Amino acid sequence: MSKRSAERFEWRILGAGAPGRAAPESKLRLGVLISGSGSNLQAIIDAIEGGALPGVEIALVVSNNAGAFGIQRALKHRLPVIYLPWRKLPAGSALQEMTPNEAQLAGLLSFFRVDLVVLAGWMRILSAPFLEQFANRVINIHPALLPREGRGETYTLSSGETIPALRGLHVVKMALDAGLKVTGSSVHYVIAEVDAGPVICQQEVPIEPGDTEESLHERLKEVEHRLIVEAIRQFRR
Ligand code: GRF
């Protein structure tokens, strides 16, 4: 390639509105991280396309799972989507520094000028150094009720009853196994402690007799689809 056409090529890929360069518009740009079905991603897409999230756009979708159905959802809506193979760290590894995968992710998020990172069913833990780089700009959806201020072992229901704050994987099953009458979903800021950041919004969901993990999780997801849109609205420009 001649020097002149190389310059023109560079101009084309770095032109206004391209990734890596400030765009003329000032929409809130989301980076949505997924690992699975992507129904929450779909709720965000529908809200944007339906006009319920003016001033917001999805800049990038990242999946650590090549088979995630959420990738198909993103492609159907012509969104930039990247599969980022994520290396599992040995159990018990302390994430004291950014992993090579996180460095790749941080680079992608900054190249696509992401303002707010939404963990929408993202099944990988992020390290403190990564989260420091995106301080107060990473939010997560959790299918259980977390204490409003983040930390703490219990949640007080609107009825005044106290239930355990369920954290980690399989919390829908944990709610059933614990015989709870009410559980719920929360959208919260992500901090270096798992499922412990301050809550942005949440809603209680009654557990019905005969509920299975699947039926309860489906009802929780219906609630999450509204909550995640409400949470993003609070960051809108
Ligand atoms: C949601 O229930 C969310 O709370 C949890 O993972 C699930 C993701 O579902 N963190 P989907 O992939 O958005 O359908």
CSV table of N, CA and C in Angstrom, one decimal, residues 22 29 69 80 90 115 122 186 207:
chain,number,residue,atom,x,y,z
A,22,ALA,N,-13.4,10.1,19.4
A,22,ALA,CA,-14.6,10.8,19.9
A,22,ALA,C,-15.6,11.0,18.8
A,29,ARG,N,-22.9,5.3,25.9
A,29,ARG,CA,-22.5,4.1,25.1
A,29,ARG,C,-22.3,2.9,26.0
A,69,PHE,N,-26.5,-17.6,23.0
A,69,PHE,CA,-27.6,-17.2,22.1
A,69,PHE,C,-27.6,-15.7,22.0
A,80,PRO,N,-22.2,-4.4,17.0
A,80,PRO,CA,-20.8,-5.0,17.1
A,80,PRO,C,-20.8,-6.0,18.2
A,90,PRO,N,-6.9,-20.8,37.9
A,90,PRO,CA,-7.0,-21.9,38.9
A,90,PRO,C,-7.9,-21.5,40.1
A,115,ASP,N,-19.1,3.9,27.9
A,115,ASP,CA,-19.2,4.7,29.1
A,115,ASP,C,-19.7,3.9,30.2
A,122,TRP,N,-23.2,-12.1,32.7
A,122,TRP,CA,-21.7,-12.4,32.5
A,122,TRP,C,-21.2,-13.2,33.7
A,186,SER,N,-31.9,-7.8,41.8
A,186,SER,CA,-31.3,-6.5,42.1
A,186,SER,C,-30.4,-6.1,40.9
A,207,ILE,N,-42.4,-16.2,45.8
A,207,ILE,CA,-42.2,-17.6,45.3
A,207,ILE,C,-43.5,-18.3,45.5
